[in-house]
Amino acid sequence: MNGDDPREDPRRRRVPPASGRPAVPPPGRPVPPPGRAMPPDPRYGRPPGGDRRPNPEDGPTVRYNPAPRRGASHVEPTQVLHRGNSGDQPLAYSQMPYEREKPRQPPPPPPRREQVRHAPTQRPVPHHDALPPRRTPPPIDAGRQPRPPRRRRKRHPFRWFTLIVVLLIVGLIAAVVHLDNSLTRITALPSYSDRVSNTPGTNWLLVGSDGRGDLSTEQEQELATGGDTGPERTDTIMMVHIPSSGPTTMVSLPRDSYVNIPGHGKDKLNASFALGGAPLLVQTVEEATGVRIDHYAQIGFGGFASVVDAIGGIEMCLDEPIDDPLAGLDLAAGCQKLSGPQALGFVRTRATPTADVDRMNRQRMFMAALLKKATGMGTLANPFALWPMATGVAGSLKVDDGDHIWNLAALGWAMRGDTVTTSVPIGGFDDTDVGNVLLWDKSKASGFFEALATDQQIPEELLTR
């Protein structure tokens, strides 16, 4: 701008031409004589006639001092230009002719550092096992959007194990309830005055009746039951005593035993069942033996045969052959497997020398074999054999109102091992007004049933093998 001090920007200073021509003072300023300095200018802060010594604050002093031409390395003082080359008025700083500046040269690039080639610093690398190769995902259809990756669920094998156990428990409970509801319940245990008090241990009365009400004509012919014979009677009567400790005792009570029937006098034992059903039979047995009955179970012809067939038959070993057309039985001597109808004829037949005594022995022998197979691991561990047997037993049994399927299971478990099988001591036979009857040995029978009533083992001399 006008009036700016040229000292502020040294780049704007004018350099005298290199031709050696003398500098011309600006117009309006006298030219000093040779050898003398130009008088001071009031614009630079120095009054005329003052100190002629140079002031460092005034900047450089322009002198008109023509000098001989110097070399190119010598820098001349700034020229003073006048308008129209006249020497009267010097030009202002802003009126000086514009002189283009030389373009700046870019700074030279820094010297390129040579890349130092040396081995990289080695660092310890942890060892990792080789990862299995990843499976390449199948290509995604062009028209479908890629699905986000599914979150992988954690496997919980313990949960599956718990679920299986819970399902097994629930299924077992449901099966037990179903079997318990399949039982036919009757009022079998009587309630009468002067009833025998509770005796230690657990006592069952097992009854095999000759009832044919649930059999068709074809089934009666197959089982050789002989048709309808009047009121239902008992072919088999057994007392089972389960002690607090020791082996279980199974006692056969002959159906022709001559005993006192409450309200009917002396008669055969099975007559009590025909006269008053299960309650009168139980009362007769309790008064004759002095042992209180806790549970009752009754099975008919059809149920007996179906239970045997459900477990695949029973293997029996015979010392002598048995041929009884009335029972539909024709068995050879030796060991053989009996089917349902054959097993029913085997426990009913009297075609042997001692008739009822042999039949009681066969019944006990067959009952022991039946319970042994029913409670064996081959049956219990095989649901295809256990379930038909359980449903067959539950559907063919009649029990007391207070009995359940687990009571029957406890009975079978108690008889799975060694069982003492015997019959009541026999004193002989006699003919009476009711026919030929079996008499008990009263002296032996008293001690025999006393041992059962007190939960003791029966003495060996009182046992009948």
GROMACS .gro file of C-alpha atoms in nm:
model
  465
    1MET     CA    1   0.000   0.000   0.000
    2ASN     CA    2   0.099   0.368  -0.034
    3GLY     CA    3   0.326   0.492   0.239
    4ASP     CA    4   0.441   0.148   0.350
    5ASP     CA    5   0.792   0.138   0.473
    6PRO     CA    6   1.007  -0.049   0.229
    7ARG     CA    7   1.222  -0.163   0.517
    8GLU     CA    8   0.942  -0.388   0.640
    9ASP     CA    9   0.961  -0.612   0.334
   10PRO     CA   10   1.311  -0.659   0.211
   11ARG     CA   11   1.182  -0.860  -0.083
   12ARG     CA   12   1.032  -0.543  -0.236
   13ARG     CA   13   1.365  -0.363  -0.242
   14ARG     CA   14   1.488  -0.255  -0.582
   15VAL     CA   15   1.825  -0.372  -0.689
   16PRO     CA   16   2.030  -0.140  -0.917
   17PRO     CA   17   2.074  -0.260  -1.265
   18ALA     CA   18   2.388  -0.445  -1.346
   19SER     CA   19   2.476  -0.204  -1.633
   20GLY     CA   20   2.673   0.026  -1.399
   21ARG     CA   21   2.459   0.334  -1.453
   22PRO     CA   22   2.452   0.582  -1.158
   23ALA     CA   23   2.146   0.577  -0.938
   24VAL     CA   24   1.900   0.864  -1.007
   25PRO     CA   25   1.752   1.029  -0.702
   26PRO     CA   26   1.374   1.047  -0.679
   27PRO     CA   27   1.203   1.353  -0.825
   28GLY     CA   28   1.185   1.653  -0.599
   29ARG     CA   29   1.502   1.567  -0.417
   30PRO     CA   30   1.833   1.742  -0.496
   31VAL     CA   31   2.115   1.541  -0.625
   32PRO     CA   32   2.405   1.549  -0.383
   33PRO     CA   33   2.743   1.646  -0.513
   34PRO     CA   34   2.988   1.377  -0.562
   35GLY     CA   35   3.145   1.255  -0.239
   36ARG     CA   36   2.865   1.388  -0.016
   37ALA     CA   37   2.568   1.213   0.140
   38MET     CA   38   2.209   1.299   0.064
   39PRO     CA   39   2.052   1.525   0.327
   40PRO     CA   40   1.819   1.349   0.562
   41ASP     CA   41   1.452   1.322   0.483
   42PRO     CA   42   1.204   1.433   0.744
   43ARG     CA   43   0.991   1.125   0.659
   44TYR     CA   44   1.249   0.902   0.814
   45GLY     CA   45   1.249   1.076   1.154
   46ARG     CA   46   1.568   1.285   1.120
   47PRO     CA   47   1.536   1.672   1.104
   48PRO     CA   48   1.747   1.856   0.846
   49GLY     CA   49   2.076   1.982   0.976
   50GLY     CA   50   2.076   1.724   1.259
   51ASP     CA   51   2.323   1.459   1.343
   52ARG     CA   52   2.470   1.322   1.028
   53ARG     CA   53   2.571   0.998   1.190
   54PRO     CA   54   2.372   0.703   1.074
   55ASN     CA   55   2.091   0.593   1.297
   56PRO     CA   56   2.044   0.218   1.305
   57GLU     CA   57   1.668   0.257   1.357
   58ASP     CA   58   1.633   0.461   1.036
   59GLY     CA   59   1.732   0.166   0.825
   60PRO     CA   60   1.975   0.189   0.536
   61THR     CA   61   2.072   0.537   0.403
   62VAL     CA   62   2.032   0.594   0.035
   63ARG     CA   63   2.335   0.772  -0.099
   64TYR     CA   64   2.397   0.907  -0.443
   65ASN     CA   65   2.745   0.791  -0.497
   66PRO     CA   66   2.831   0.701  -0.847
   67ALA     CA   67   3.093   0.437  -0.835
   68PRO     CA   68   3.278   0.245  -1.090
   69ARG     CA   69   3.123  -0.068  -1.225
   70ARG     CA   70   3.170  -0.366  -1.004
   71GLY     CA   71   3.142  -0.725  -1.058
   72ALA     CA   72   2.820  -0.923  -1.069
   73SER     CA   73   2.863  -1.031  -0.712
   74HIS     CA   74   2.841  -0.674  -0.584
   75VAL     CA   75   2.492  -0.553  -0.481
   76GLU     CA   76   2.420  -0.185  -0.560
   77PRO     CA   77   2.200   0.032  -0.340
   78THR     CA   78   1.832   0.076  -0.423
   79GLN     CA   79   1.772   0.308  -0.719
   80VAL     CA   80   1.551   0.615  -0.687
   81LEU     CA   81   1.323   0.647  -0.984
   82HIS     CA   82   1.163   0.971  -1.103
   83ARG     CA   83   0.852   1.024  -1.305
   84GLY     CA   84   0.927   1.058  -1.675
   85ASN     CA   85   1.299   1.029  -1.603
   86SER     CA   86   1.294   1.379  -1.456
   87GLY     CA   87   1.491   1.455  -1.150
   88ASP     CA   88   1.242   1.677  -0.973
   89GLN     CA   89   1.001   1.438  -0.792
   90PRO     CA   90   1.084   1.092  -0.674
   91LEU     CA   91   0.828   0.817  -0.709
   92ALA     CA   92   0.639   0.678  -0.413
   93TYR     CA   93   0.691   0.324  -0.312
   94SER     CA   94   0.349   0.216  -0.442
   95GLN     CA   95   0.420   0.392  -0.776
   96MET     CA   96   0.733   0.203  -0.849
   97PRO     CA   97   0.714  -0.021  -1.153
   98TYR     CA   98   0.595  -0.374  -1.075
   99GLU     CA   99   0.850  -0.638  -1.122
  100ARG     CA  100   0.740  -0.992  -1.126
  101GLU     CA  101   0.887  -1.215  -0.871
  102LYS     CA  102   1.050  -1.528  -0.976
  103PRO     CA  103   0.840  -1.834  -0.900
  104ARG     CA  104   0.949  -2.014  -0.595
  105GLN     CA  105   1.115  -2.337  -0.651
  106PRO     CA  106   0.975  -2.620  -0.444
  107PRO     CA  107   1.213  -2.737  -0.178
  108PRO     CA  108   1.413  -3.033  -0.279
  109PRO     CA  109   1.270  -3.361  -0.153
  110PRO     CA  110   1.441  -3.503   0.147
  111PRO     CA  111   1.695  -3.763   0.067
  112ARG     CA  112   1.538  -4.101   0.046
  113ARG     CA  113   1.642  -4.324   0.324
  114GLU     CA  114   1.760  -4.651   0.210
  115GLN     CA  115   1.555  -4.936   0.346
  116VAL     CA  116   1.748  -5.123   0.599
  117ARG     CA  117   1.737  -5.485   0.513
  118HIS     CA  118   1.784  -5.712   0.807
  119ALA     CA  119   1.608  -6.005   0.966
  120PRO     CA  120   1.298  -5.908   1.163
  121THR     CA  121   1.308  -5.934   1.536
  122GLN     CA  122   1.204  -6.282   1.636
  123ARG     CA  123   0.935  -6.308   1.898
  124PRO     CA  124   0.818  -6.624   2.075
  125VAL     CA  125   0.500  -6.758   1.915
  126PRO     CA  126   0.270  -6.978   2.131
  127HIS     CA  127   0.205  -7.327   2.000
  128HIS     CA  128  -0.149  -7.414   1.896
  129ASP     CA  129  -0.283  -7.748   1.786
  130ALA     CA  130  -0.387  -7.769   1.429
  131LEU     CA  131  -0.751  -7.677   1.387
  132PRO     CA  132  -0.977  -7.921   1.202
  133PRO     CA  133  -1.059  -7.814   0.849
  134ARG     CA  134  -1.368  -7.602   0.830
  135ARG     CA  135  -1.658  -7.733   0.635
  136THR     CA  136  -1.740  -7.520   0.338
  137PRO     CA  137  -2.097  -7.394   0.367
  138PRO     CA  138  -2.327  -7.476   0.079
  139PRO     CA  139  -2.370  -7.200  -0.178
  140ILE     CA  140  -2.651  -6.960  -0.106
  141ASP     CA  141  -2.921  -6.932  -0.369
  142ALA     CA  142  -2.909  -6.609  -0.558
  143GLY     CA  143  -3.277  -6.537  -0.498
  144ARG     CA  144  -3.271  -6.592  -0.125
  145GLN     CA  145  -3.141  -6.372   0.147
  146PRO     CA  146  -2.863  -6.529   0.352
  147ARG     CA  147  -2.989  -6.648   0.686
  148PRO     CA  148  -2.815  -6.532   0.998
  149PRO     CA  149  -2.605  -6.802   1.160
  150ARG     CA  150  -2.800  -7.007   1.412
  151ARG     CA  151  -2.693  -7.001   1.767
  152ARG     CA  152  -2.554  -7.339   1.851
  153ARG     CA  153  -2.736  -7.497   2.139
  154LYS     CA  154  -2.546  -7.660   2.416
  155ARG     CA  155  -2.602  -8.027   2.467
  156HIS     CA  156  -2.725  -8.133   2.806
  157PRO     CA  157  -2.706  -8.514   2.834
  158PHE     CA  158  -2.806  -8.496   3.199
  159ARG     CA  159  -3.137  -8.338   3.099
  160TRP     CA  160  -3.214  -8.625   2.863
  161PHE     CA  161  -3.124  -8.879   3.129
  162THR     CA  162  -3.349  -8.704   3.380
  163LEU     CA  163  -3.632  -8.691   3.127
  164ILE     CA  164  -3.602  -9.064   3.055
  165VAL     CA  165  -3.603  -9.147   3.426
  166VAL     CA  166  -3.908  -8.926   3.484
  167LEU     CA  167  -4.092  -9.090   3.193
  168LEU     CA  168  -4.010  -9.436   3.325
  169ILE     CA  169  -4.137  -9.346   3.672
  170VAL     CA  170  -4.455  -9.193   3.532
  171GLY     CA  171  -4.510  -9.497   3.310
  172LEU     CA  172  -4.454  -9.735   3.600
  173ILE     CA  173  -4.702  -9.546   3.819
  174ALA     CA  174  -4.959  -9.546   3.538
  175ALA     CA  175  -4.912  -9.923   3.487
  176VAL     CA  176  -4.953  -9.993   3.859
  177VAL     CA  177  -5.270  -9.785   3.876
  178HIS     CA  178  -5.410  -9.963   3.569
  179LEU     CA  179  -5.337 -10.307   3.712
  180ASP     CA  180  -5.481 -10.214   4.050
  181ASN     CA  181  -5.804 -10.099   3.886
  182SER     CA  182  -5.820 -10.429   3.693
  183LEU     CA  183  -5.859 -10.630   4.013
  184THR     CA  184  -6.204 -10.758   4.104
  185ARG     CA  185  -6.270 -10.669   4.464
  186ILE     CA  186  -6.513 -10.849   4.691
  187THR     CA  187  -6.588 -10.842   5.062
  188ALA     CA  188  -6.386 -11.147   5.168
  189LEU     CA  189  -6.262 -11.074   5.522
  190PRO     CA  190  -6.550 -11.106   5.766
  191SER     CA  191  -6.626 -10.895   6.068
  192TYR     CA  192  -6.781 -11.107   6.341
  193SER     CA  193  -6.779 -11.117   6.719
  194ASP     CA  194  -6.503 -11.308   6.896
  195ARG     CA  195  -6.284 -11.294   6.586
  196VAL     CA  196  -5.928 -11.416   6.621
  197SER     CA  197  -5.702 -11.130   6.726
  198ASN     CA  198  -5.416 -11.013   6.510
  199THR     CA  199  -5.127 -11.256   6.488
  200PRO     CA  200  -4.768 -11.161   6.394
  201GLY     CA  201  -4.656 -11.199   6.039
  202THR     CA  202  -4.873 -11.177   5.727
  203ASN     CA  203  -5.123 -11.448   5.637
  204TRP     CA  204  -5.285 -11.501   5.297
  205LEU     CA  205  -5.570 -11.734   5.203
  206LEU     CA  206  -5.539 -11.845   4.838
  207VAL     CA  207  -5.843 -12.010   4.683
  208GLY     CA  208  -5.882 -12.184   4.348
  209SER     CA  209  -6.248 -12.210   4.264
  210ASP     CA  210  -6.428 -12.421   4.005
  211GLY     CA  211  -6.632 -12.124   3.887
  212ARG     CA  212  -6.718 -12.144   3.517
  213GLY     CA  213  -6.928 -11.830   3.482
  214ASP     CA  214  -6.666 -11.650   3.270
  215LEU     CA  215  -6.606 -11.943   3.032
  216SER     CA  216  -6.768 -12.005   2.696
  217THR     CA  217  -6.878 -12.350   2.580
  218GLU     CA  218  -6.564 -12.386   2.368
  219GLN     CA  219  -6.343 -12.289   2.664
  220GLU     CA  220  -6.520 -12.541   2.889
  221GLN     CA  221  -6.451 -12.813   2.636
  222GLU     CA  222  -6.088 -12.706   2.597
  223LEU     CA  223  -6.030 -12.694   2.974
  224ALA     CA  224  -6.235 -13.011   3.040
  225THR     CA  225  -6.426 -12.851   3.324
  226GLY     CA  226  -6.720 -13.093   3.294
  227GLY     CA  227  -6.993 -12.832   3.256
  228ASP     CA  228  -7.197 -12.662   3.525
  229THR     CA  229  -7.196 -12.859   3.852
  230GLY     CA  230  -7.406 -12.629   4.068
  231PRO     CA  231  -7.286 -12.369   4.322
  232GLU     CA  232  -6.926 -12.251   4.298
  233ARG     CA  233  -6.691 -12.461   4.506
  234THR     CA  234  -6.321 -12.454   4.593
  235ASP     CA  235  -6.080 -12.703   4.440
  236THR     CA  236  -5.772 -12.555   4.609
  237ILE     CA  237  -5.733 -12.391   4.952
  238MET     CA  238  -5.390 -12.275   5.068
  239MET     CA  239  -5.267 -12.068   5.360
  240VAL     CA  240  -4.945 -11.872   5.308
  241HIS     CA  241  -4.764 -11.739   5.615
  242ILE     CA  242  -4.500 -11.468   5.557
  243PRO     CA  243  -4.298 -11.438   5.881
  244SER     CA  244  -4.112 -11.135   6.005
  245SER     CA  245  -3.789 -11.328   5.933
  246GLY     CA  246  -3.716 -11.663   5.782
  247PRO     CA  247  -3.865 -11.859   5.492
  248THR     CA  248  -4.227 -11.838   5.388
  249THR     CA  249  -4.454 -12.134   5.473
  250MET     CA  250  -4.725 -12.258   5.235
  251VAL     CA  251  -4.983 -12.494   5.391
  252SER     CA  252  -5.240 -12.695   5.196
  253LEU     CA  253  -5.581 -12.726   5.356
  254PRO     CA  254  -5.763 -13.026   5.206
  255ARG     CA  255  -6.101 -12.929   5.069
  256ASP     CA  256  -6.259 -13.247   5.223
  257SER     CA  257  -6.136 -13.157   5.575
  258TYR     CA  258  -6.410 -13.226   5.826
  259VAL     CA  259  -6.449 -12.902   6.021
  260ASN     CA  260  -6.713 -12.698   6.199
  261ILE     CA  261  -6.883 -12.440   5.972
  262PRO     CA  262  -7.023 -12.148   6.177
  263GLY     CA  263  -7.403 -12.166   6.167
  264HIS     CA  264  -7.409 -12.493   5.968
  265GLY     CA  265  -7.248 -12.755   6.189
  266LYS     CA  266  -6.994 -13.016   6.075
  267ASP     CA  267  -6.923 -13.040   5.704
  268LYS     CA  268  -6.648 -13.045   5.445
  269LEU     CA  269  -6.430 -12.732   5.429
  270ASN     CA  270  -6.523 -12.644   5.070
  271ALA     CA  271  -6.891 -12.655   5.166
  272SER     CA  272  -6.841 -12.331   5.360
  273PHE     CA  273  -6.754 -12.155   5.035
  274ALA     CA  274  -7.065 -12.295   4.865
  275LEU     CA  275  -7.283 -12.195   5.161
  276GLY     CA  276  -7.152 -11.844   5.237
  277GLY     CA  277  -6.887 -11.756   4.983
  278ALA     CA  278  -6.548 -11.611   5.072
  279PRO     CA  279  -6.647 -11.451   5.409
  280LEU     CA  280  -6.778 -11.779   5.551
  281LEU     CA  281  -6.474 -11.969   5.420
  282VAL     CA  282  -6.237 -11.721   5.588
  283GLN     CA  283  -6.427 -11.738   5.916
  284THR     CA  284  -6.424 -12.121   5.907
  285VAL     CA  285  -6.047 -12.132   5.849
  286GLU     CA  286  -5.975 -11.876   6.125
  287GLU     CA  287  -6.181 -12.068   6.384
  288ALA     CA  288  -6.033 -12.406   6.284
  289THR     CA  289  -5.667 -12.292   6.284
  290GLY     CA  290  -5.656 -11.998   6.529
  291VAL     CA  291  -5.465 -11.790   6.268
  292ARG     CA  292  -5.605 -11.455   6.156
  293ILE     CA  293  -5.625 -11.404   5.778
  294ASP     CA  294  -5.495 -11.067   5.654
  295HIS     CA  295  -5.537 -11.096   5.274
  296TYR     CA  296  -5.753 -11.296   5.036
  297ALA     CA  297  -5.707 -11.391   4.667
  298GLN     CA  298  -5.927 -11.614   4.451
  299ILE     CA  299  -5.875 -11.739   4.094
  300GLY     CA  300  -6.099 -11.941   3.861
  301PHE     CA  301  -6.032 -12.202   3.598
  302GLY     CA  302  -6.002 -11.960   3.308
  303GLY     CA  303  -5.779 -11.719   3.498
  304PHE     CA  304  -5.547 -11.996   3.609
  305ALA     CA  305  -5.494 -12.122   3.253
  306SER     CA  306  -5.444 -11.770   3.113
  307VAL     CA  307  -5.176 -11.686   3.370
  308VAL     CA  308  -4.982 -12.003   3.280
  309ASP     CA  309  -5.002 -11.926   2.909
  310ALA     CA  310  -4.900 -11.562   2.971
  311ILE     CA  311  -4.562 -11.664   3.112
  312GLY     CA  312  -4.498 -11.927   2.847
  313GLY     CA  313  -4.595 -12.242   3.036
  314ILE     CA  314  -4.451 -12.419   3.339
  315GLU     CA  315  -4.197 -12.698   3.328
  316MET     CA  316  -4.280 -12.991   3.556
  317CYS     CA  317  -4.102 -13.320   3.624
  318LEU     CA  318  -4.331 -13.627   3.683
  319ASP     CA  319  -4.224 -13.948   3.850
  320GLU     CA  320  -4.516 -14.141   3.695
  321PRO     CA  321  -4.740 -14.084   3.395
  322ILE     CA  322  -5.087 -13.939   3.451
  323ASP     CA  323  -5.385 -14.025   3.234
  324ASP     CA  324  -5.718 -13.865   3.335
  325PRO     CA  325  -5.981 -13.825   3.057
  326LEU     CA  326  -6.212 -13.634   3.293
  327ALA     CA  327  -5.944 -13.366   3.344
  328GLY     CA  328  -5.834 -13.383   2.978
  329LEU     CA  329  -5.487 -13.491   3.088
  330ASP     CA  330  -5.245 -13.738   2.931
  331LEU     CA  331  -4.890 -13.679   3.053
  332ALA     CA  332  -4.585 -13.903   3.026
  333ALA     CA  333  -4.328 -13.948   3.301
  334GLY     CA  334  -4.031 -13.712   3.300
  335CYS     CA  335  -3.977 -13.334   3.266
  336GLN     CA  336  -4.202 -13.142   3.026
  337LYS     CA  337  -4.358 -12.800   2.980
  338LEU     CA  338  -4.725 -12.772   3.062
  339SER     CA  339  -4.958 -12.532   2.885
  340GLY     CA  340  -5.250 -12.357   3.052
  341PRO     CA  341  -5.511 -12.633   3.003
  342GLN     CA  342  -5.258 -12.904   3.094
  343ALA     CA  343  -5.156 -12.719   3.410
  344LEU     CA  344  -5.521 -12.684   3.513
  345GLY     CA  345  -5.579 -13.058   3.469
  346PHE     CA  346  -5.254 -13.131   3.657
  347VAL     CA  347  -5.368 -12.950   3.975
  348ARG     CA  348  -5.727 -13.090   3.960
  349THR     CA  349  -5.681 -13.457   3.880
  350ARG     CA  350  -5.740 -13.733   4.136
  351ALA     CA  351  -5.631 -14.018   3.910
  352THR     CA  352  -5.347 -14.122   4.142
  353PRO     CA  353  -5.326 -14.381   4.420
  354THR     CA  354  -5.382 -14.140   4.713
  355ALA     CA  355  -5.625 -13.906   4.531
  356ASP     CA  356  -5.662 -13.582   4.735
  357VAL     CA  357  -5.329 -13.614   4.914
  358ASP     CA  358  -5.142 -13.646   4.583
  359ARG     CA  359  -5.342 -13.358   4.444
  360MET     CA  360  -5.240 -13.129   4.732
  361ASN     CA  361  -4.876 -13.219   4.678
  362ARG     CA  362  -4.903 -13.144   4.305
  363GLN     CA  363  -5.076 -12.813   4.379
  364ARG     CA  364  -4.799 -12.700   4.612
  365MET     CA  365  -4.531 -12.817   4.369
  366PHE     CA  366  -4.697 -12.639   4.080
  367MET     CA  367  -4.757 -12.317   4.278
  368ALA     CA  368  -4.387 -12.304   4.378
  369ALA     CA  369  -4.279 -12.350   4.015
  370LEU     CA  370  -4.527 -12.086   3.894
  371LEU     CA  371  -4.411 -11.822   4.144
  372LYS     CA  372  -4.045 -11.900   4.080
  373LYS     CA  373  -4.083 -11.836   3.708
  374ALA     CA  374  -4.310 -11.535   3.753
  375THR     CA  375  -4.057 -11.364   3.981
  376GLY     CA  376  -3.747 -11.471   3.786
  377MET     CA  377  -3.522 -11.219   3.610
  378GLY     CA  378  -3.618 -11.363   3.271
  379THR     CA  379  -3.976 -11.249   3.329
  380LEU     CA  380  -3.920 -10.930   3.529
  381ALA     CA  381  -3.659 -10.796   3.286
  382ASN     CA  382  -3.868 -10.877   2.978
  383PRO     CA  383  -4.161 -10.635   2.943
  384PHE     CA  384  -4.313 -10.854   2.669
  385ALA     CA  385  -4.348 -11.136   2.924
  386LEU     CA  386  -4.405 -10.931   3.240
  387TRP     CA  387  -4.690 -10.718   3.110
  388PRO     CA  388  -4.907 -11.008   2.976
  389MET     CA  389  -4.852 -11.200   3.299
  390ALA     CA  390  -4.940 -10.899   3.516
  391THR     CA  391  -5.252 -10.815   3.317
  392GLY     CA  392  -5.356 -11.183   3.316
  393VAL     CA  393  -5.319 -11.212   3.694
  394ALA     CA  394  -5.491 -10.881   3.764
  395GLY     CA  395  -5.780 -10.961   3.530
  396SER     CA  396  -5.845 -11.308   3.671
  397LEU     CA  397  -5.809 -11.249   4.045
  398LYS     CA  398  -6.069 -11.159   4.303
  399VAL     CA  399  -5.930 -10.994   4.614
  400ASP     CA  400  -6.061 -10.836   4.930
  401ASP     CA  401  -6.171 -10.473   4.932
  402GLY     CA  402  -5.856 -10.368   5.118
  403ASP     CA  403  -5.608 -10.551   4.893
  404HIS     CA  404  -5.406 -10.392   4.612
  405ILE     CA  405  -5.173 -10.497   4.332
  406TRP     CA  406  -4.866 -10.415   4.542
  407ASN     CA  407  -4.987 -10.657   4.811
  408LEU     CA  408  -4.989 -10.932   4.548
  409ALA     CA  409  -4.642 -10.825   4.437
  410ALA     CA  410  -4.518 -10.856   4.795
  411LEU     CA  411  -4.668 -11.206   4.812
  412GLY     CA  412  -4.492 -11.319   4.496
  413TRP     CA  413  -4.162 -11.164   4.611
  414ALA     CA  414  -4.185 -11.344   4.946
  415MET     CA  415  -4.233 -11.682   4.772
  416ARG     CA  416  -3.959 -11.636   4.512
  417GLY     CA  417  -3.696 -11.816   4.719
  418ASP     CA  418  -3.696 -12.122   4.938
  419THR     CA  419  -4.047 -12.188   5.064
  420VAL     CA  420  -4.153 -12.449   5.317
  421THR     CA  421  -4.441 -12.644   5.159
  422THR     CA  422  -4.651 -12.876   5.373
  423SER     CA  423  -5.010 -12.974   5.453
  424VAL     CA  424  -5.205 -12.990   5.772
  425PRO     CA  425  -5.127 -13.307   5.973
  426ILE     CA  426  -5.370 -13.579   5.858
  427GLY     CA  427  -5.523 -13.826   6.103
  428GLY     CA  428  -5.713 -14.040   5.847
  429PHE     CA  429  -6.044 -14.066   5.656
  430ASP     CA  430  -6.395 -14.139   5.769
  431ASP     CA  431  -6.742 -14.184   5.623
  432THR     CA  432  -7.001 -13.943   5.756
  433ASP     CA  433  -7.349 -13.820   5.665
  434VAL     CA  434  -7.183 -13.571   5.423
  435GLY     CA  435  -6.972 -13.839   5.257
  436ASN     CA  436  -6.611 -13.947   5.288
  437VAL     CA  437  -6.415 -13.682   5.479
  438LEU     CA  438  -6.054 -13.618   5.581
  439LEU     CA  439  -5.976 -13.593   5.951
  440TRP     CA  440  -5.698 -13.379   6.098
  441ASP     CA  441  -5.454 -13.514   6.354
  442LYS     CA  442  -5.575 -13.292   6.639
  443SER     CA  443  -5.267 -13.336   6.862
  444LYS     CA  444  -5.025 -13.244   6.583
  445ALA     CA  445  -5.249 -12.986   6.423
  446SER     CA  446  -5.270 -12.793   6.749
  447GLY     CA  447  -4.887 -12.744   6.768
  448PHE     CA  448  -4.870 -12.694   6.391
  449PHE     CA  449  -5.102 -12.394   6.385
  450GLU     CA  450  -4.972 -12.264   6.718
  451ALA     CA  451  -4.630 -12.215   6.556
  452LEU     CA  452  -4.786 -12.016   6.269
  453ALA     CA  453  -4.995 -11.804   6.508
  454THR     CA  454  -4.683 -11.708   6.706
  455ASP     CA  455  -4.471 -11.643   6.396
  456GLN     CA  456  -4.241 -11.940   6.459
  457GLN     CA  457  -4.105 -12.201   6.224
  458ILE     CA  458  -4.305 -12.524   6.222
  459PRO     CA  459  -4.114 -12.810   6.391
  460GLU     CA  460  -3.973 -13.061   6.146
  461GLU     CA  461  -4.166 -13.354   6.298
  462LEU     CA  462  -4.498 -13.180   6.225
  463LEU     CA  463  -4.426 -13.119   5.858
  464THR     CA  464  -4.588 -13.334   5.592
  465ARG     CA  465  -4.373 -13.364   5.278
   0.00000   0.00000   0.00000
